[in-house]
Short mmCIF file of C-alpha atoms in Angstrom, two decimals:
data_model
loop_
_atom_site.label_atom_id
_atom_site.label_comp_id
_atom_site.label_asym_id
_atom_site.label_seq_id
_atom_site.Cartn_x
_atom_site.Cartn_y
_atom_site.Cartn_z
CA UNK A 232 0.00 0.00 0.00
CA UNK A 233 1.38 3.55 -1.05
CA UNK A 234 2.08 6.10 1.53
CA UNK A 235 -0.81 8.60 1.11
CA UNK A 236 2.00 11.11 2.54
CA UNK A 237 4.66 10.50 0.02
CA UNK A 238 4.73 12.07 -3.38
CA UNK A 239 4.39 9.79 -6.10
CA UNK A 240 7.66 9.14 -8.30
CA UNK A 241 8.33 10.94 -11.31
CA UNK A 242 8.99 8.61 -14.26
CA UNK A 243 10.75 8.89 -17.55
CA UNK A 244 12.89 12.05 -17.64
CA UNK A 245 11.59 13.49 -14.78
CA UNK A 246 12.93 10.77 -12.47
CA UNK A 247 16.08 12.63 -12.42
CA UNK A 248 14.31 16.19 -11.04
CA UNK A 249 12.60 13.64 -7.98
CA UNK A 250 15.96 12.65 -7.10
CA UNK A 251 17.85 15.93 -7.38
CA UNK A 252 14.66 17.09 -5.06
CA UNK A 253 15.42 14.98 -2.08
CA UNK A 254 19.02 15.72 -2.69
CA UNK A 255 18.22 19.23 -2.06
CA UNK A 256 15.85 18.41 1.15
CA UNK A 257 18.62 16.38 2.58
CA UNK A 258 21.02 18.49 2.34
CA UNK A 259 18.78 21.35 3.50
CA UNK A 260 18.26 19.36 6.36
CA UNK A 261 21.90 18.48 6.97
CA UNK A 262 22.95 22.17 7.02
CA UNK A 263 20.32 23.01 9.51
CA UNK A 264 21.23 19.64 11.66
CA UNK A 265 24.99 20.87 11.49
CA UNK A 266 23.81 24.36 12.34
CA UNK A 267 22.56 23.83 15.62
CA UNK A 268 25.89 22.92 16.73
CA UNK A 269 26.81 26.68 16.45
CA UNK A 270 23.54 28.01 17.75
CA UNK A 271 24.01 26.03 21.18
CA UNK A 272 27.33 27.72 21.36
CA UNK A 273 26.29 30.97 20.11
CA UNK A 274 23.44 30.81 23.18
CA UNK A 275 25.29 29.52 25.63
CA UNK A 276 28.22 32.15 25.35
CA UNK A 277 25.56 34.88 25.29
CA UNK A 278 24.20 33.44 27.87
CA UNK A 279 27.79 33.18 30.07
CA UNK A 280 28.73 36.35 29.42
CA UNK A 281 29.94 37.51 33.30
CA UNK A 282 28.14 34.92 35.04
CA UNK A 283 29.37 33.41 37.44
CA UNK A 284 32.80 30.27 37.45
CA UNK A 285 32.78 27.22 39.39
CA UNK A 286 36.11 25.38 39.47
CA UNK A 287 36.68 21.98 41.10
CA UNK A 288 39.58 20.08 41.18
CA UNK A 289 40.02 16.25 41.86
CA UNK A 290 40.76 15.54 45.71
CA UNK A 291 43.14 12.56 44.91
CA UNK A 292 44.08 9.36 46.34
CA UNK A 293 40.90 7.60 45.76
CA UNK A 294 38.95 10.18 48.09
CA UNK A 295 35.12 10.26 46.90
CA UNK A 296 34.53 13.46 44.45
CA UNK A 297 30.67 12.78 44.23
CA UNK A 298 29.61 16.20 46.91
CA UNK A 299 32.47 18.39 45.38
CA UNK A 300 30.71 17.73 42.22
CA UNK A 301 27.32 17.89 42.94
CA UNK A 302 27.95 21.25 44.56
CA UNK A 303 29.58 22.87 41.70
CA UNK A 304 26.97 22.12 39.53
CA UNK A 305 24.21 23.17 41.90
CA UNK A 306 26.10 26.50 41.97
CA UNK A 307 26.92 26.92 38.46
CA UNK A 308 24.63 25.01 36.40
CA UNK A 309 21.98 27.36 35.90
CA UNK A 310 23.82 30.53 33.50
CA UNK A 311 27.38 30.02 34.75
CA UNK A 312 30.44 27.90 34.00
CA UNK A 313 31.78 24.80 35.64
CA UNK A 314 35.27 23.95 35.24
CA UNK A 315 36.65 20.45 35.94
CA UNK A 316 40.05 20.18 36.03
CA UNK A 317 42.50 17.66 35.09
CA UNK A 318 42.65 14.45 36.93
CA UNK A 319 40.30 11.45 37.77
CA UNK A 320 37.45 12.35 40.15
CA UNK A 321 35.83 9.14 42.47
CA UNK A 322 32.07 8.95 41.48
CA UNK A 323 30.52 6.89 44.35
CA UNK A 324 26.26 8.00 43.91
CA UNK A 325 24.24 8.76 40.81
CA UNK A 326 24.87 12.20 39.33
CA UNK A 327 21.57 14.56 37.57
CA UNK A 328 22.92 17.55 35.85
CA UNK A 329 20.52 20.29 35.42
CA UNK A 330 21.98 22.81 32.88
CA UNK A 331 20.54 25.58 31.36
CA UNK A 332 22.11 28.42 29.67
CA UNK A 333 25.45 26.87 31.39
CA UNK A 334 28.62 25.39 30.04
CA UNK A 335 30.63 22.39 31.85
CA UNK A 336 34.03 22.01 30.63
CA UNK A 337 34.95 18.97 31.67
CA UNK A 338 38.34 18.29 31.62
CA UNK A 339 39.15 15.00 34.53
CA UNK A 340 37.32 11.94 34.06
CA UNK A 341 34.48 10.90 36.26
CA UNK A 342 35.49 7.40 37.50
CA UNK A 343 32.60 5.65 38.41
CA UNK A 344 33.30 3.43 41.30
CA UNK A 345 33.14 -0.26 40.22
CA UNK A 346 30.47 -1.31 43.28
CA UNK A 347 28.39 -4.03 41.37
CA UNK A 348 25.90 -4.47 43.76
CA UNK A 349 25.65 -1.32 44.64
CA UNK A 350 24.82 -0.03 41.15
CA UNK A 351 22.61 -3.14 40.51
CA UNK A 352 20.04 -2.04 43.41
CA UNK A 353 17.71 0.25 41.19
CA UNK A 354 17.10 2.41 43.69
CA UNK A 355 20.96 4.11 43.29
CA UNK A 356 20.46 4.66 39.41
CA UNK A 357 18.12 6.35 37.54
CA UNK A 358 15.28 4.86 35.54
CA UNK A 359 14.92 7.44 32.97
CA UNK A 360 14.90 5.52 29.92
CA UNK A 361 11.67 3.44 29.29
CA UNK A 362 12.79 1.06 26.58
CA UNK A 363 13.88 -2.05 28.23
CA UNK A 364 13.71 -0.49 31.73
CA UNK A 365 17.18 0.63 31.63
CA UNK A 366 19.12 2.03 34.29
CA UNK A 367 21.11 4.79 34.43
CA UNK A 368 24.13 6.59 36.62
CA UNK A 369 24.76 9.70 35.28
CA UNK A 370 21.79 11.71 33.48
CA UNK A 371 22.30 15.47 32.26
CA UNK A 372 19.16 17.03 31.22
CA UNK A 373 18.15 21.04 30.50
CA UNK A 374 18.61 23.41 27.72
CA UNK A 375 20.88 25.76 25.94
CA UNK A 376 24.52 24.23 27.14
CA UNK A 377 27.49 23.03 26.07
CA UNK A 378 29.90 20.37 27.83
CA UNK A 379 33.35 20.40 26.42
CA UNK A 380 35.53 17.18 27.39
CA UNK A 381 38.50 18.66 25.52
CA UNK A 382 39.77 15.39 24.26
CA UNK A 383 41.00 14.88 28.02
CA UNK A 384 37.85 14.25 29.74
CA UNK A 385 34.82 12.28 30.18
CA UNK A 386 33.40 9.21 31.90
CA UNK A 387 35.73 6.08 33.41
CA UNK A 388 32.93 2.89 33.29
CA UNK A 389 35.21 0.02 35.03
CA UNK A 390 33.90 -1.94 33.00
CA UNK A 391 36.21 -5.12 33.14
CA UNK A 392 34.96 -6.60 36.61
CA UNK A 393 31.23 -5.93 35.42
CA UNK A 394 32.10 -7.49 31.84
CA UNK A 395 33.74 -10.97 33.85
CA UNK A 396 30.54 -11.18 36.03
CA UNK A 397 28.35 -11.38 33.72
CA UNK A 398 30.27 -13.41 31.39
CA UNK A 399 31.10 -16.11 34.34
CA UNK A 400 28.44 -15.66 37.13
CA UNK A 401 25.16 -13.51 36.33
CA UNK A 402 22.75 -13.82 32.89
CA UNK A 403 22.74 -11.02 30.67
CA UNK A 404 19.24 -9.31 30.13
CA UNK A 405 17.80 -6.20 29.57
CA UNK A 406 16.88 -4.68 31.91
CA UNK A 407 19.04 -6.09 34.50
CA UNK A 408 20.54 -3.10 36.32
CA UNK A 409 23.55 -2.60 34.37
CA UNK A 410 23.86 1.26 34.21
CA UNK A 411 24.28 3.23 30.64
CA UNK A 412 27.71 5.66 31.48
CA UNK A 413 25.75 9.28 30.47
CA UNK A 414 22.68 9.49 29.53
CA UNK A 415 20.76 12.73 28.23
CA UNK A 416 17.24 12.74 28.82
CA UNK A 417 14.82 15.62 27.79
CA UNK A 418 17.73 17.57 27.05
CA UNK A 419 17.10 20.58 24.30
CA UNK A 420 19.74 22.48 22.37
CA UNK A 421 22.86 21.10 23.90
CA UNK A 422 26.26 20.67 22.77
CA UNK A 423 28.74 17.31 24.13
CA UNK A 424 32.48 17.93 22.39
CA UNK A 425 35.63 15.86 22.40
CA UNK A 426 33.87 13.59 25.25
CA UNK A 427 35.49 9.98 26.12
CA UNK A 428 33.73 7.08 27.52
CA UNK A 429 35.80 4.21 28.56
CA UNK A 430 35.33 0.67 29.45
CA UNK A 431 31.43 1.37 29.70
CA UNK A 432 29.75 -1.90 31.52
CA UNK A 433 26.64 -1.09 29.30
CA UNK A 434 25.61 1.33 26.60
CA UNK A 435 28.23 3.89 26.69
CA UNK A 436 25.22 6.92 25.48
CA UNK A 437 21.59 6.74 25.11
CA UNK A 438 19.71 10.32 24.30
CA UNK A 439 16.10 9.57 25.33
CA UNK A 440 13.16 12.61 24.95
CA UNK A 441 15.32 15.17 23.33
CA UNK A 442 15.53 17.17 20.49
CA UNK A 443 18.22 19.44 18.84
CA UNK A 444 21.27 17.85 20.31
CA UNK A 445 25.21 17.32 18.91
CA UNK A 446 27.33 15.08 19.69
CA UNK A 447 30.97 16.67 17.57
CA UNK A 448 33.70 14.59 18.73
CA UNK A 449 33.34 11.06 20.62
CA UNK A 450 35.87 8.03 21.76
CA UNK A 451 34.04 4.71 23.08
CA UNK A 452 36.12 2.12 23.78
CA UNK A 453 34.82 -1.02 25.13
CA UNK A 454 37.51 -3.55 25.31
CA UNK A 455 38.48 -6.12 27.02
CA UNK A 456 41.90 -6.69 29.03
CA UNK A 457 42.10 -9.97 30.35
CA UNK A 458 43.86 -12.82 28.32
CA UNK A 459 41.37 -15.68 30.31
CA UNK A 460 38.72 -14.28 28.02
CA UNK A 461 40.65 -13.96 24.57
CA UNK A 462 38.85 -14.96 21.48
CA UNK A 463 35.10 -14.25 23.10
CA UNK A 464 32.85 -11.31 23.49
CA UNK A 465 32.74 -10.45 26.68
CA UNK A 466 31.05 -6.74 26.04
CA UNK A 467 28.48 -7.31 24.72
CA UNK A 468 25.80 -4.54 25.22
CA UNK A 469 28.46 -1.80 25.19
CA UNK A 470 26.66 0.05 22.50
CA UNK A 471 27.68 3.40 21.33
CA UNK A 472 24.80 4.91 21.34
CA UNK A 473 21.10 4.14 21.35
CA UNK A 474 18.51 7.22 20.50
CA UNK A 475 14.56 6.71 21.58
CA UNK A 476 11.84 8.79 21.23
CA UNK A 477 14.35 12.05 20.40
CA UNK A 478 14.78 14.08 17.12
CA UNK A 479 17.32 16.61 15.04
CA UNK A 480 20.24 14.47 16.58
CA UNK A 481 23.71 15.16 14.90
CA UNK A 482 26.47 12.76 15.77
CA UNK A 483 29.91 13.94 14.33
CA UNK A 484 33.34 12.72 14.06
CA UNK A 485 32.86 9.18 16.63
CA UNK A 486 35.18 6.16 17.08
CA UNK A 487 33.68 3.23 18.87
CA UNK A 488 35.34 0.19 19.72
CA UNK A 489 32.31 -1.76 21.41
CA UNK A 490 30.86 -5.52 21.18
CA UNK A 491 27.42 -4.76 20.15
CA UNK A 492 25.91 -2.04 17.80
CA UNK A 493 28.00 1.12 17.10
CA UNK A 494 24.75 2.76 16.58
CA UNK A 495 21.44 2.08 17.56
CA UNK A 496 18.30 3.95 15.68
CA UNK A 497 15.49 2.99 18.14
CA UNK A 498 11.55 3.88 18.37
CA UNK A 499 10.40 7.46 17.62
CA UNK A 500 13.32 8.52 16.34
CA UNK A 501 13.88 11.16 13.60
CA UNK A 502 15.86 13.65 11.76
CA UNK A 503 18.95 11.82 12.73
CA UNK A 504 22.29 12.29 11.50
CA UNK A 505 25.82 10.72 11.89
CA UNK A 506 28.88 11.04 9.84
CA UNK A 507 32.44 10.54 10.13
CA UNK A 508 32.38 7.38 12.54
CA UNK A 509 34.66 4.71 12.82
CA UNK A 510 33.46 1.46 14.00
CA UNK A 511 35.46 -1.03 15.71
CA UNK A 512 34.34 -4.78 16.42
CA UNK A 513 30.61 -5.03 17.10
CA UNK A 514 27.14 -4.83 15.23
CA UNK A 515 27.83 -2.05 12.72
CA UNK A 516 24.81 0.26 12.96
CA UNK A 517 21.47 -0.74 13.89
CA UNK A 518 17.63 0.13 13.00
CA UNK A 519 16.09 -0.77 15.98
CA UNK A 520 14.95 -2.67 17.79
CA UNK A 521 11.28 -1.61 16.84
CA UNK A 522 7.37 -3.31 17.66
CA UNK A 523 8.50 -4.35 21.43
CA UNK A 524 5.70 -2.89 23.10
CA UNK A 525 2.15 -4.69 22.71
CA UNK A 526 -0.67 -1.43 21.53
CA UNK A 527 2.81 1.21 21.25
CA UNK A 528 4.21 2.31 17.63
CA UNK A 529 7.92 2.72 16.60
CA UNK A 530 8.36 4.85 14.20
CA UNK A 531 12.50 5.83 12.68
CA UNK A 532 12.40 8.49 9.97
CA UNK A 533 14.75 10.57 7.97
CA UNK A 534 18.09 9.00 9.01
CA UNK A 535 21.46 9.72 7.02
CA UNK A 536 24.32 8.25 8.17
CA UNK A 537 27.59 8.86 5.41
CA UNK A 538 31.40 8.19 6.00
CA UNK A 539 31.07 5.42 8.13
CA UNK A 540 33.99 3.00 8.44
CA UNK A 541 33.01 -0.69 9.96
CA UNK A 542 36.43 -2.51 10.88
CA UNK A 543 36.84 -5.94 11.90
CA UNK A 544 38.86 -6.50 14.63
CA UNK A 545 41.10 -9.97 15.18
CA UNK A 546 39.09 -12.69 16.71
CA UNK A 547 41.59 -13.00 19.69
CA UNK A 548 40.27 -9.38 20.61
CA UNK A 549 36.73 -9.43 19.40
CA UNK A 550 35.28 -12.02 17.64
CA UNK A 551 31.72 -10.29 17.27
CA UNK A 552 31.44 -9.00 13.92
CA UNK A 553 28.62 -10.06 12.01
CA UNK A 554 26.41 -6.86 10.41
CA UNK A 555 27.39 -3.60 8.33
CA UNK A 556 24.15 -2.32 8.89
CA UNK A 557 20.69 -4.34 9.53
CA UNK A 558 17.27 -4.05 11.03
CA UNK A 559 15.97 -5.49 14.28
CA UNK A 560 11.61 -6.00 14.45
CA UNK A 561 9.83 -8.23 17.48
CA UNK A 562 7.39 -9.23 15.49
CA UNK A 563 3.38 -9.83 15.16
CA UNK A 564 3.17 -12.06 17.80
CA UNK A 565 3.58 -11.53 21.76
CA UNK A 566 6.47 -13.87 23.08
CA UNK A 567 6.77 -12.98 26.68
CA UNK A 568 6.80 -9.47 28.53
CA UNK A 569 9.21 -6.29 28.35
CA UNK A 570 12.49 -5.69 29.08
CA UNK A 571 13.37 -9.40 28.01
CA UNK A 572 10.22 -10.29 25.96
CA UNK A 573 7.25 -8.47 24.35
CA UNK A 574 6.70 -7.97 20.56
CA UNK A 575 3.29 -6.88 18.58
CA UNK A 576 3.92 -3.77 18.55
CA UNK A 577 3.45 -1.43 15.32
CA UNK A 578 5.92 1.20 13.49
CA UNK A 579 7.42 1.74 10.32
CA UNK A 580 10.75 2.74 8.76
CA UNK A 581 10.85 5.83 6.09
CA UNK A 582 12.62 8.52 5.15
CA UNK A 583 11.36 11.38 3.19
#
């Protein structure tokens, strides 16, 4: 059946016009994806201008950061600037960022304190994005800010004791507790630059309930360090980044070494845009997946993703390497109950 929305194709000579159109909308679209990178920045440094500077520096010798960083964004989160400095600060509790008109440059990495059981009880992470009932330990959400890693700075996951646990000891499923390393969640007009996650024990990003966000400058590496486990996946789930129910996304100039999808396109997702990635190991980049939910509808539109390099990485390090690109649908039937089961729901795939 036709899309009643969609124009019908030219034919003959005029095919070439239709395809010189969408050409034009794409790249239309591109320039004003690209362009809110510049906006954030523009409104953010209007917004900065005199306000006032919070600077914290790491306290050192595996002394818990968590209050000293808590308090400098309480302070300085709302129109001012918080400075991080260089050096590793101990994250022992769940951080919520609330920017707005504020700028974090972040230049230490937040080391998130490898407590399993700590971070497994639900009640010390935040359940802020519905799909799958994941968990989360660090959520920024707001409007109008930029966070600038400076190639130096980001999130620590410590993810090799989680990764051997549930490779020798507990059963992988969604759902399960393990914590996505940063998560933005009904975040508007934001910036994230020259940010590093390492060893994430789960998705390394998700960007749930947002809108006019860029990501310009991203390392994930997911990889695993112990010769006991050579020649298997042990980390798996380490995604680069899964987007839900979130639009006018632009995801620049990323290099993910992970053992599941690089990307992940999931439900209500649109106007989504990545270029320049490098993917290392893994899935490749994923539609998906979609129809989960029993009476709820998926639906991805108008994704371009161009320059993408997939690499395949020696078996010894990471043997999972099976897709380019593919599509993931539950389908008709109901087999089961979210996070682990479900299908039956509806949605469609389309780009216009």
């Amino acid at each position: 059946m036709e899309d009643p929305k969609r124009p019908a194709p030219l034919t003959n000579g005029s095919a070439t016009l239709y395809s010189t159109l969408i050409v034009m909308a794409w790249k239309k679209w591109v320039v004003l994806a690209l362009g809110a990178c510049s906006v954030a920045m523009a409104r953010s440094a209007t917004a900065l201008g005199g306000q006032k500077t919070c600077t914290v520096t790491p306290r050192g010798h595996g002394r818990d950061d968590t209050d000293q960083v808590e308090a400098a964004i309480a302070s300085c989160g709302h129109g001012g600037t918080t400075v991080f400095e260089r050096g590793t600060f101990n994250i022992t509790r769940k951080l919520l960022w609330d920017l707005d008109s504020a700028r974090v440059e972040l230049k230490g990495m937040l080391s998130f304190h490898p407590d399993i059981d700590h971070w497994l009880n639900f009640a010390n992470t935040f359940q802020v994005v519905f799909i799958q009932s994941q968990s989360s330990w660090f959520v920024v959400t707001g409007k109008d800010f930029v966070i600038d890693a400076h190639g130096t700075g980001g999130i620590e996951g410590n993810g090799q004791p989680w990764w051997n646990l549930f490779q020798t000891t507990l059963p992988r499923q969604d759902g399960d507790g393990r914590p996505i390393a940063f998560t933005l969640w009904r975040a508007t007009r934001g910036l994230v630059r020259n940010f590093s996650i390492l060893s994430p024990p789960f998705w390394a990003n998700a960007i749930a309930e947002s809108s006019q966000v860029v990501y310009d400058g991203m390392l994930v590496n997911a990889t695993n360090t112990e010769s006991a486990f050579a020649g298997q996946n042990i980390v798996w789930n380490t995604d680069g980044i899964d987007t839900y129910r979130s639009s006018d996304i632009t995801m620049l100039n990323w290099d993910v070494t992970s053992g599941d999808d690089c990307i992940a396109i999931k439900g209500n997702s649109s106007r989504i845009f990545a270029r320049d990635f490098i993917c290392r190991g893994g899935e490749g980049i994923a539609f998906g997946s979609v129809g989960q939910y029993a009476n709820m509808s998926d639906f991805v539109s108008d994704v371009l993703v161009e320059n993408v390099k997939v690499i395949r990485l020696s078996p010894e390090v990471q043997p999972n390497n099976v897709h380019g690109i593919y599509f993931k649908s539950w389908d008709g039937g109901i087999n089961g109950m979210p996070p682990t089961g479900g299908g039956g729901g509806g949605g469609k795939w389309h780009n216009y």
